[in-house]
């Protein structure tokens, strides 16, 4: 444009920084990709993510080994590599598909929680607290009581329910702008209302259906297999470019509105995009395994404390979500064996105390909820 | 520049044309025309709630005009992509909020946002701009510190560094000295002056528009002073030309004496009536001077400060 664009401003007239002093964002490295590509990589976050990959691999192997019968890790590896093995049935047919579903559900919840918490600038704004999971539950349970029990239809219904609930919260929370606290409070209100709708369906419905619905609602991987893997797997794959965009866009919405706008960020659109992505992921995950409570709340918060980044790290959240769900399901299967608990019971047992701690801490210090 | 000849006088990239600003149904600024002179420091002053911050927000496209328009190089801001505006106009809000636990260098680096893309998240130019901004504001030594743990003065310098790193020709600063002690206020204002001063090779400095509460600081640091009252511009020009006892009485409703600043010679506003142990009774005649100060309605009170001039 005019006068100043070609970097004439500072170099000439001012004392340039001392030679050798690197002024990059502290803790970041610049990674080159091709002639023009330059990416900022947070070093600590990269180390954490690598560690989580190792941890996840270990948890997955343990998941496949442990069960009603123990299978040696060597046999597990054989099955994964497609070599003939005596453990083909137990590992390949029973445990592996269920583990993959759990892993994908965990990834989806982890990313969804990270995105929605980022936009709302509030750790409480996770999809299972602001009504998205409850919307999915209400529609799914409602459909069940009306005789729709096919597992090929129900996941789509819960996606629909989750998105509808999120849209309602968004519309009601919007008043010339999106205020974080209002968004969370209205979400909580909707969550309560939708939960009572679900209860209404349960009491009106058939006893057997109610029991089935109850298990679904706690979040369970029981009986999930390859057929449940496809929808969530494809969703994650298709949305991968969007998730890559979100990882960068997240940076900009952590500032206050005026500063972000001043930096040329189209806040309204970026927020809507991030929330929409989070809602779709949370809804798909809920449709697959039911509302596995607190994963979307826990994973991003723990991940951020590990990486110490200024925004919630998306990759680490995803990996941690997977670790939590797979490990949770492993414990749920084994802890009270032969009785199998739904994985949602376990994540709730860990998540609820953490939520209480978050609230207490938030009231003591700076809550970071508004702006 | 703008093809329309009636637009701003030459040398004003940023102008406002019959600008009307409102919040909900309350109109705050009425039909305001303003041309921001390039390469100078423009300071907007006025009593509380006169619309000065609102005007600044509109100049930085944070507030959409109810009527009229803000023009950048002759084009309405609303018609320019916001990222493109961000390469010309940098702004610092009154109370910016940093992400929790962000480091100083990370925050300053975020000023580079409008120059980056997903594919190019960092460049040598970014590195130069950030280094330059940090050394100008003297925060280089704080680079690895967390913004949360800085003092108020340090934090404000970091925010200014972020706005500088954006490397824009125009800078809008909304009360940049709030919450700072006097030494830090002077430091920030000296920096503002330095930004606007031409470089050694003669290229003009940056254009700064800022809102200040302190009339004396405004008079001392401004090239051009804009005095606002009730959403309108009452006077604008060089401080030495427009700061008079009449103006202070009209804008602030304060009886004042104007003396030259002993250091810079710029007009110095000294409240004209000494404090008296006035009784709280409103009818007391001896309290008329102080009541004129607190009540804007009596701004045109019969005894403006000129009579008191030595």
XYZ file of C-alpha atoms in Angstrom:
681
model
C 0.000 0.000 0.000
C 1.647 3.232 0.997
C 4.834 4.395 2.514
C 5.714 1.889 5.124
C 5.002 -1.601 3.923
C 8.484 -2.584 2.854
C 9.942 -2.735 6.311
C 11.417 0.719 6.183
C 9.934 1.700 9.478
C 12.058 0.282 12.206
C 15.321 -0.770 10.686
C 16.506 2.663 9.738
C 15.535 4.995 12.497
C 15.708 2.972 15.643
C 18.218 1.063 17.679
C 17.961 -2.450 16.293
C 17.991 -5.295 18.766
C 21.337 -6.505 19.959
C 22.897 -8.912 17.517
C 22.516 -12.529 18.480
C 19.474 -11.962 20.654
C 16.768 -14.179 19.257
C 13.409 -12.633 19.552
C 11.004 -15.384 18.788
C 8.028 -16.340 20.870
C 9.653 -17.944 23.906
C 9.557 -21.721 23.788
C 8.823 -21.955 20.071
C 10.992 -23.223 17.250
C 10.547 -22.386 13.599
C 10.176 -25.407 11.365
C 10.725 -24.977 7.645
C 8.572 -26.856 5.184
C 9.406 -26.310 1.537
C 10.691 -23.002 0.182
C 8.066 -20.807 1.830
C 6.374 -22.819 4.545
C 7.291 -21.779 8.079
C 5.623 -23.254 11.124
C 5.865 -22.341 14.754
C 6.344 -25.382 16.938
C 6.102 -25.209 20.698
C 9.001 -27.310 21.916
C 7.530 -28.420 25.208
C 4.193 -29.223 23.569
C 5.999 -31.348 20.980
C 7.804 -33.318 23.692
C 4.548 -33.786 25.596
C 2.759 -34.961 22.449
C 5.543 -37.448 21.709
C 5.347 -38.748 25.268
C 1.590 -39.100 24.981
C 1.960 -41.116 21.773
C 4.227 -43.555 23.610
C 1.832 -43.671 26.553
C -1.138 -44.229 24.258
C 0.672 -47.067 22.484
C 1.443 -48.698 25.815
C -2.147 -48.325 27.002
C -3.413 -49.791 23.727
C -1.152 -52.833 23.969
C -2.206 -53.315 27.581
C -5.828 -52.984 26.506
C -5.416 -55.771 23.985
C -3.493 -58.011 26.391
C -5.702 -57.696 29.434
C -9.211 -59.038 29.673
C -10.989 -62.157 30.769
C -8.063 -64.056 29.396
C -4.554 -62.669 29.245
C -2.919 -62.546 25.832
C 0.844 -62.131 25.594
C 2.000 -58.873 23.946
C 3.795 -60.919 21.275
C 0.539 -62.496 20.162
C -1.157 -59.092 20.184
C 1.472 -57.683 17.852
C 1.031 -60.700 15.561
C -2.703 -60.072 15.319
C -2.212 -56.394 14.598
C 0.259 -57.254 11.847
C -2.244 -59.719 10.408
C -0.169 -62.822 11.057
C -1.940 -66.032 12.042
C -2.353 -66.281 15.779
C -4.322 -68.240 18.332
C -5.554 -64.971 19.814
C -7.197 -63.936 16.548
C -10.726 -64.114 17.951
C -10.171 -62.512 21.367
C -7.876 -59.745 20.211
C -8.777 -59.232 16.572
C -12.527 -59.612 16.765
C -13.431 -58.591 20.310
C -10.858 -56.228 21.746
C -9.264 -54.438 18.795
C -12.409 -52.914 17.247
C -13.659 -51.792 20.637
C -10.290 -50.237 21.380
C -10.245 -48.378 18.071
C -13.720 -46.998 18.735
C -12.613 -45.872 22.180
C -9.521 -44.251 20.748
C -11.446 -42.309 18.111
C -14.106 -41.265 20.596
C -11.392 -40.024 22.939
C -9.701 -38.056 20.163
C -12.991 -36.475 19.120
C -13.924 -35.522 22.678
C -10.441 -34.179 23.356
C -10.451 -31.920 20.299
C -14.075 -30.869 20.828
C -13.439 -29.919 24.438
C -10.309 -27.988 23.507
C -12.092 -25.957 20.837
C -15.188 -25.113 22.819
C -13.238 -24.267 25.967
C -10.979 -22.030 23.913
C -13.818 -20.064 22.371
C -15.692 -19.709 25.652
C -12.419 -18.940 27.482
C -13.702 -21.127 30.246
C -12.762 -24.685 31.194
C -16.333 -25.329 32.270
C -17.545 -24.906 28.724
C -17.038 -28.481 27.730
C -19.656 -30.139 25.538
C -20.915 -32.433 28.292
C -21.642 -29.460 30.543
C -23.145 -26.919 28.181
C -25.883 -29.146 26.822
C -24.425 -30.704 23.688
C -24.203 -34.230 25.085
C -27.583 -33.734 26.726
C -29.127 -32.692 23.429
C -27.714 -35.798 21.829
C -29.042 -37.924 24.678
C -32.505 -36.429 24.597
C -33.014 -37.061 20.900
C -31.467 -40.535 21.011
C -33.402 -41.713 24.035
C -36.542 -40.157 22.611
C -36.037 -42.124 19.417
C -35.421 -45.287 21.411
C -38.683 -44.931 23.292
C -40.448 -44.517 19.984
C -39.064 -47.836 18.866
C -36.009 -46.780 16.869
C -33.266 -48.967 18.250
C -31.138 -49.552 15.180
C -27.530 -48.661 15.834
C -27.170 -47.534 12.251
C -29.682 -44.728 12.774
C -29.154 -43.697 16.389
C -25.680 -42.147 15.993
C -27.008 -39.774 13.333
C -29.879 -38.804 15.567
C -27.562 -37.977 18.429
C -25.366 -35.903 16.128
C -28.497 -34.043 15.124
C -29.538 -33.613 18.745
C -26.127 -32.317 19.766
C -25.972 -29.793 16.955
C -29.531 -28.631 17.597
C -28.807 -28.116 21.284
C -25.622 -26.202 20.499
C -27.454 -24.013 18.007
C -30.081 -23.197 20.631
C -27.460 -22.275 23.216
C -25.624 -20.155 20.664
C -28.744 -18.278 19.644
C -29.803 -17.618 23.216
C -26.326 -16.605 24.338
C -25.851 -14.220 21.417
C -26.571 -10.625 22.246
C -24.622 -8.534 19.791
C -21.640 -10.655 20.710
C -20.751 -13.868 22.431
C -20.150 -13.342 26.116
C -18.277 -16.262 27.613
C -20.010 -16.454 30.965
C -23.466 -16.026 29.483
C -22.689 -18.788 26.992
C -21.699 -21.201 29.747
C -24.617 -20.360 32.044
C -27.213 -20.662 29.294
C -25.569 -23.909 28.243
C -25.829 -25.287 31.759
C -29.479 -24.245 31.846
C -30.164 -26.091 28.617
C -28.245 -29.108 29.866
C -30.536 -29.365 32.886
C -33.668 -28.860 30.813
C -32.642 -31.443 28.235
C -31.720 -33.925 30.927
C -35.238 -33.711 32.314
C -36.605 -34.246 28.819
C -34.513 -37.409 28.665
C -35.814 -38.520 32.041
C -39.336 -37.927 30.834
C -38.714 -40.212 27.860
C -37.203 -42.831 30.135
C -40.158 -42.920 32.498
C -42.655 -42.963 29.665
C -40.838 -45.612 27.726
C -40.760 -49.365 27.859
C -38.737 -50.892 30.698
C -36.305 -52.753 28.466
C -35.745 -49.751 26.254
C -35.178 -47.599 29.309
C -32.521 -49.979 30.549
C -30.802 -50.001 27.183
C -31.002 -46.226 27.004
C -29.614 -45.903 30.509
C -26.499 -47.851 29.560
C -26.057 -45.813 26.408
C -26.383 -42.629 28.428
C -23.580 -43.497 30.805
C -21.313 -43.843 27.842
C -20.251 -47.350 27.041
C -18.009 -49.064 24.569
C -19.623 -52.389 25.310
C -20.553 -54.183 22.099
C -18.991 -51.510 19.876
C -17.122 -52.826 16.868
C -15.929 -52.079 13.370
C -19.352 -50.915 12.217
C -19.204 -48.079 14.759
C -15.658 -47.190 13.734
C -16.514 -46.105 10.223
C -18.707 -43.029 10.876
C -16.468 -41.451 13.499
C -13.308 -42.446 11.643
C -14.506 -40.837 8.431
C -15.698 -37.762 10.255
C -12.297 -37.243 11.835
C -10.533 -37.852 8.533
C -12.751 -35.482 6.569
C -12.470 -32.800 9.227
C -8.698 -33.112 9.495
C -8.026 -29.993 7.388
C -10.503 -28.081 9.516
C -8.783 -29.300 12.670
C -5.426 -28.189 11.279
C -6.941 -24.761 10.604
C -8.376 -24.673 14.113
C -5.011 -25.382 15.708
C -3.765 -22.080 14.321
C -7.011 -20.104 14.590
C -7.210 -20.961 18.284
C -4.285 -18.632 18.944
C -6.217 -15.601 17.844
C -9.351 -16.052 19.939
C -7.470 -16.230 23.218
C -6.973 -12.456 23.172
C -9.706 -10.025 24.179
C -12.167 -9.074 21.430
C -10.818 -5.595 20.719
C -7.206 -6.706 20.473
C -8.078 -9.645 18.252
C -10.154 -7.443 15.954
C -7.319 -4.954 15.836
C -5.049 -7.750 14.655
C -7.355 -8.370 11.728
C -9.118 -11.451 13.034
C -12.702 -11.933 11.876
C -13.716 -12.954 15.344
C -17.342 -13.807 14.691
C -16.502 -16.203 11.894
C -13.504 -17.769 13.597
C -15.494 -18.394 16.771
C -18.416 -19.839 14.893
C -16.097 -22.081 12.902
C -14.304 -23.364 15.981
C -17.510 -23.971 17.915
C -19.185 -25.683 14.965
C -16.219 -27.984 14.550
C -16.212 -28.782 18.257
C -19.940 -29.427 18.309
C -19.818 -31.793 15.340
C -16.953 -33.766 16.871
C -18.573 -33.956 20.301
C -21.887 -34.999 18.787
C -20.341 -37.699 16.620
C -18.430 -39.046 19.602
C -21.571 -39.010 21.716
C -23.457 -40.756 18.948
C -20.840 -43.476 18.862
C -20.339 -44.235 22.532
C -22.909 -42.201 24.397
C -21.928 -39.209 26.502
C -18.652 -40.401 28.039
C -18.664 -37.736 30.703
C -15.826 -35.384 31.536
C -13.374 -36.521 28.836
C -13.917 -33.297 26.936
C -13.481 -31.366 30.166
C -10.444 -33.185 31.501
C -8.264 -33.811 28.470
C -7.763 -30.172 27.372
C -7.150 -28.907 30.888
C -4.608 -31.581 31.774
C -2.954 -31.219 28.377
C -2.554 -27.490 28.853
C -1.041 -27.908 32.287
C 1.443 -30.335 30.784
C 2.465 -28.203 27.816
C 2.236 -24.829 29.606
C 1.176 -23.139 26.380
C -0.826 -19.931 26.246
C -3.667 -21.772 24.528
C -5.019 -25.268 24.833
C -2.830 -27.621 22.759
C -5.022 -29.428 20.262
C -2.820 -32.434 19.505
C -2.054 -33.192 23.129
C -5.745 -32.816 24.020
C -6.651 -35.339 21.338
C -4.023 -37.820 22.478
C -4.916 -37.400 26.119
C -8.598 -37.864 25.328
C -7.724 -41.166 23.659
C -5.575 -42.245 26.600
C -8.353 -41.426 29.066
C -11.064 -43.322 27.175
C -8.973 -46.402 26.324
C -7.457 -46.621 29.786
C -10.852 -45.911 31.344
C -12.467 -48.705 29.363
C -9.647 -51.073 30.250
C -10.195 -50.374 33.943
C -13.971 -50.470 33.545
C -13.707 -53.920 32.032
C -11.218 -55.284 34.518
C -11.755 -53.518 37.848
C -14.926 -55.286 38.926
C -14.569 -58.249 36.619
C -16.628 -60.176 35.687
C -19.018 -57.226 35.966
C -18.262 -54.665 33.266
C -18.793 -51.022 34.097
C -19.623 -48.513 31.375
C -16.527 -46.392 30.723
C -18.562 -43.258 31.451
C -18.855 -44.271 35.111
C -15.108 -44.354 35.402
C -14.442 -41.062 33.629
C -17.126 -39.448 35.779
C -15.509 -40.798 38.941
C -12.279 -39.049 37.985
C -13.826 -36.030 36.311
C -16.381 -34.935 38.877
C -13.870 -34.207 41.657
C -11.724 -32.388 39.134
C -14.681 -30.250 38.084
C -15.348 -29.333 41.707
C -11.704 -28.409 42.151
C -11.832 -26.249 39.031
C -14.854 -24.351 40.314
C -13.369 -23.793 43.758
C -10.082 -22.612 42.308
C -11.872 -20.404 39.788
C -13.718 -18.587 42.547
C -10.600 -18.020 44.530
C -8.357 -16.683 41.806
C -8.928 -15.105 38.450
C -11.581 -17.070 36.702
C -10.670 -15.953 33.207
C -14.294 -16.445 32.279
C -15.201 -13.042 30.999
C -13.777 -10.423 28.742
C -5.297 9.302 -2.462
C -8.969 9.809 -2.557
C -10.369 10.922 -5.880
C -12.988 13.042 -4.165
C -11.504 16.460 -3.707
C -13.678 17.449 -0.804
C -12.210 14.648 1.324
C -9.469 15.282 3.798
C -6.786 17.858 3.498
C -3.645 16.415 1.972
C -1.762 14.108 4.269
C -4.563 12.400 6.112
C -4.796 8.690 5.521
C -7.440 8.337 8.197
C -10.503 10.540 8.196
C -13.983 10.514 9.644
C -16.880 11.954 7.683
C -20.118 12.970 9.416
C -19.572 10.179 11.856
C -22.484 9.308 14.116
C -21.905 6.666 16.754
C -24.405 5.040 19.045
C -24.723 2.282 21.578
C -28.129 0.648 21.325
C -30.419 3.690 21.251
C -28.091 6.190 22.879
C -26.236 8.395 20.408
C -22.781 9.183 21.732
C -21.113 10.994 18.863
C -22.958 13.356 16.519
C -21.988 14.094 12.946
C -18.266 14.303 13.599
C -15.713 15.227 10.955
C -12.063 14.583 11.633
C -8.891 14.367 9.567
C -5.976 12.727 11.316
C -2.768 14.412 10.156
C -0.175 11.920 8.947
C 3.016 11.542 10.915
C 1.754 13.510 13.884
C 0.453 12.841 17.350
C -3.226 13.639 17.639
C -4.634 13.627 21.154
C -8.350 13.576 21.861
C -9.381 15.115 25.171
C -12.638 15.888 26.858
C -14.637 15.209 29.995
C -15.815 11.734 30.947
C -18.430 10.282 28.601
C -17.813 12.898 25.900
C -17.382 10.188 23.273
C -13.599 10.360 22.895
C -12.949 6.662 23.418
C -15.987 5.825 21.317
C -14.580 7.910 18.481
C -11.235 6.151 18.764
C -12.962 2.769 18.666
C -14.748 3.750 15.484
C -11.472 4.916 13.914
C -10.155 1.423 14.616
C -13.307 -0.305 13.211
C -14.149 -1.712 16.664
C -17.459 0.098 16.473
C -19.575 0.280 13.356
C -20.820 3.817 12.664
C -24.537 4.452 12.928
C -24.110 7.135 10.306
C -21.280 8.540 8.221
C -18.031 6.678 7.753
C -14.401 6.287 8.676
C -12.172 6.359 5.621
C -8.723 4.867 5.225
C -6.986 6.223 2.120
C -10.395 7.348 0.936
C -12.078 3.971 1.256
C -14.660 3.183 3.889
C -13.270 0.897 6.588
C -16.324 -1.323 6.245
C -15.286 -2.052 2.648
C -11.717 -3.093 3.452
C -10.956 -6.636 4.622
C -10.180 -6.453 8.323
C -6.820 -8.168 7.903
C -5.812 -5.548 5.373
C -6.837 -2.778 7.766
C -4.694 -4.469 10.397
C -1.636 -3.905 8.214
C -2.266 -0.148 8.281
C -3.908 0.500 11.641
C -2.640 -0.909 14.912
C -4.598 -0.372 18.073
C -4.267 -0.791 21.773
C -7.549 -1.046 23.701
C -7.975 0.457 27.126
C -7.878 -2.825 29.019
C -6.430 -5.532 26.809
C -6.511 -9.087 28.158
C -3.592 -11.431 27.619
C -4.036 -15.180 27.402
C -3.221 -16.779 30.731
C 0.443 -17.575 31.325
C 1.589 -16.200 27.956
C 5.221 -15.101 27.722
C 6.200 -11.574 26.795
C 7.814 -12.547 23.501
C 4.836 -14.715 22.557
C 2.435 -11.834 23.184
C 4.533 -9.333 21.240
C 4.864 -11.853 18.408
C 1.080 -12.002 18.129
C 1.191 -8.472 16.813
C 2.508 -10.087 13.624
C -0.787 -11.870 13.048
C -1.961 -9.713 10.102
C 1.301 -10.404 8.273
C 1.141 -14.162 8.676
C -0.799 -17.027 7.196
C -1.378 -20.658 8.089
C 1.387 -21.639 5.759
C 3.758 -18.887 6.869
C 3.595 -18.619 10.613
C 6.943 -16.927 11.018
C 9.350 -14.990 8.809
C 12.592 -13.051 9.108
C 10.500 -9.924 8.779
C 8.435 -11.049 11.785
C 11.588 -11.626 13.751
C 12.938 -8.196 12.868
C 9.690 -6.419 13.711
C 9.348 -8.186 17.063
C 12.966 -7.537 18.008
C 12.627 -3.895 17.043
C 9.350 -3.415 18.910
C 10.752 -5.013 22.042
C 13.935 -2.979 22.056
C 12.032 0.262 21.473
C 9.808 -0.393 24.449
C 12.699 -1.746 26.477
C 11.146 -5.126 27.174
C 13.774 -7.296 25.467
C 15.109 -8.428 28.826
C 11.629 -9.617 29.809
C 11.221 -11.834 26.727
C 10.892 -15.142 28.576
C 8.886 -13.824 31.506
C 5.187 -14.516 31.926
C 3.021 -11.445 31.323
C 1.011 -12.311 34.455
C 3.950 -11.607 36.720
C 4.897 -8.166 35.362
C 4.255 -4.834 37.006
C 1.646 -2.500 35.537
C 4.230 -0.335 33.818
C 6.056 -3.283 32.314
C 2.825 -4.829 31.122
C 1.746 -1.653 29.389
C 5.092 -1.468 27.612
C 4.644 -5.057 26.471
C 1.226 -4.247 25.036
C 2.628 -1.239 23.229
C 5.379 -3.499 21.904
C 2.715 -5.811 20.521
C 1.015 -2.922 18.751
C 4.403 -1.776 17.399
C 5.276 -5.255 16.156
C 2.211 -5.024 13.973
C 4.302 -2.486 12.061
C 1.481 -0.208 11.002
C 1.610 3.332 9.761
C -1.210 4.345 12.099
C -1.464 3.633 15.805
C -4.550 4.161 17.946
C -3.928 4.132 21.690
C -6.858 4.299 24.091
C -5.688 5.906 27.337
C -2.288 4.222 27.295
C -1.269 5.855 30.572
C -4.137 4.622 32.724
C -3.012 2.722 35.824
C 0.552 3.954 35.452
C 2.445 6.107 37.925
C 3.732 9.445 36.674
C 7.203 8.215 35.751
C 5.765 5.407 33.644
C 3.219 7.781 32.124
C 5.996 10.058 30.954
C 7.944 7.085 29.678
C 5.021 5.881 27.583
C 4.279 9.348 26.232
C 7.936 9.969 25.387
C 7.826 6.725 23.441
C 4.712 7.881 21.600
C 6.473 11.097 20.580
C 9.493 9.173 19.483
C 7.332 6.941 17.271
C 5.913 9.938 15.479
C 9.229 11.672 14.954
C 10.751 11.361 11.488
C 13.546 8.891 10.926
C 17.092 10.028 10.199
C 16.629 9.443 6.488
C 13.677 11.807 6.494
C 10.825 9.316 6.171
C 8.019 10.538 8.329
C 7.190 8.838 11.591
C 4.065 6.992 12.497
C 0.697 8.599 12.870
C -0.587 8.301 16.407
C -4.080 8.999 17.678
C -4.546 8.676 21.383
C -7.071 9.479 24.056
C -5.651 11.022 27.212
C -7.328 12.022 30.431
C -4.682 14.476 31.562
C -5.123 17.758 29.739
C -1.599 18.923 30.575
C -0.021 15.786 29.216
C -2.202 16.110 26.144
C -1.062 19.707 25.608
C 2.549 18.745 26.161
C 2.698 15.778 23.802
C 0.152 16.526 21.078
C 0.913 17.996 17.693
C -2.776 18.355 17.261
C -5.296 18.507 20.047
C -8.944 17.597 19.545
C -11.238 18.740 22.330
C -14.583 16.982 22.500
C -17.704 17.623 24.508
C -21.006 15.802 24.415
C -20.120 13.920 21.259
C -18.942 16.908 19.260
C -15.598 18.488 18.520
C -15.391 21.848 20.265
C -11.930 22.843 19.109
C -9.001 21.333 17.280
C -5.540 22.566 16.468
C -2.083 22.939 17.927
C -2.246 22.971 21.744
C -0.619 26.401 21.923
C -3.341 27.809 19.684
C -6.424 26.324 21.206
C -5.822 25.723 24.905
C -7.260 28.799 26.543
C -9.093 29.438 29.756
C -12.297 29.822 27.731
C -11.854 26.433 26.133
C -11.182 24.730 29.467
C -14.238 26.406 30.910
C -16.367 25.418 27.964
C -15.195 21.816 27.674
C -14.565 20.855 31.261
C -16.566 23.488 33.090
C -13.470 24.352 35.063
C -12.246 27.785 35.929
C -8.567 27.690 35.099
C -5.430 29.683 34.564
C -3.224 28.863 31.614
C 0.512 29.308 32.108
C 3.382 28.141 29.926
C 4.868 24.812 30.940
C 8.249 25.768 32.472
C 9.978 22.955 30.582
C 8.374 22.802 27.154
C 6.462 26.046 26.953
C 3.275 24.177 26.092
C 0.091 25.425 27.767
C -0.277 24.264 31.335
C -3.736 24.260 32.838
C -3.922 25.196 36.494
C -7.304 25.130 38.238
C -8.197 28.754 38.847
C -9.946 28.795 42.178
C -8.139 27.723 45.331
C -9.715 25.140 47.504
C -11.885 26.694 50.185
C -13.430 25.020 53.189
C -16.841 25.402 51.614
C -19.829 24.342 53.624
C -21.819 21.513 52.071
C -24.782 23.864 51.709
C -25.420 24.151 47.943
C -26.581 27.752 48.088
C -23.324 29.089 49.511
C -22.030 31.766 47.141
C -18.387 31.043 47.961
C -18.793 27.528 46.535
C -19.831 28.677 43.090
C -16.425 28.126 41.526
C -16.088 24.554 42.703
C -19.664 23.691 41.818
C -19.044 24.949 38.315
C -16.260 22.424 38.086
C -18.398 19.493 39.018
C -21.515 20.409 37.138
C -21.107 20.478 33.367
C -24.481 22.202 32.960
C -23.074 25.365 34.406
C -20.097 25.275 32.089
C -21.019 28.611 30.646
C -20.999 30.098 34.115
C -20.683 33.864 34.277
C -17.069 33.963 35.494
C -14.804 32.049 33.127
C -11.222 32.035 34.253
C -9.905 34.744 31.986
C -10.472 37.438 34.541
C -8.079 35.675 36.829
C -5.259 35.733 34.343
C -2.215 37.449 35.756
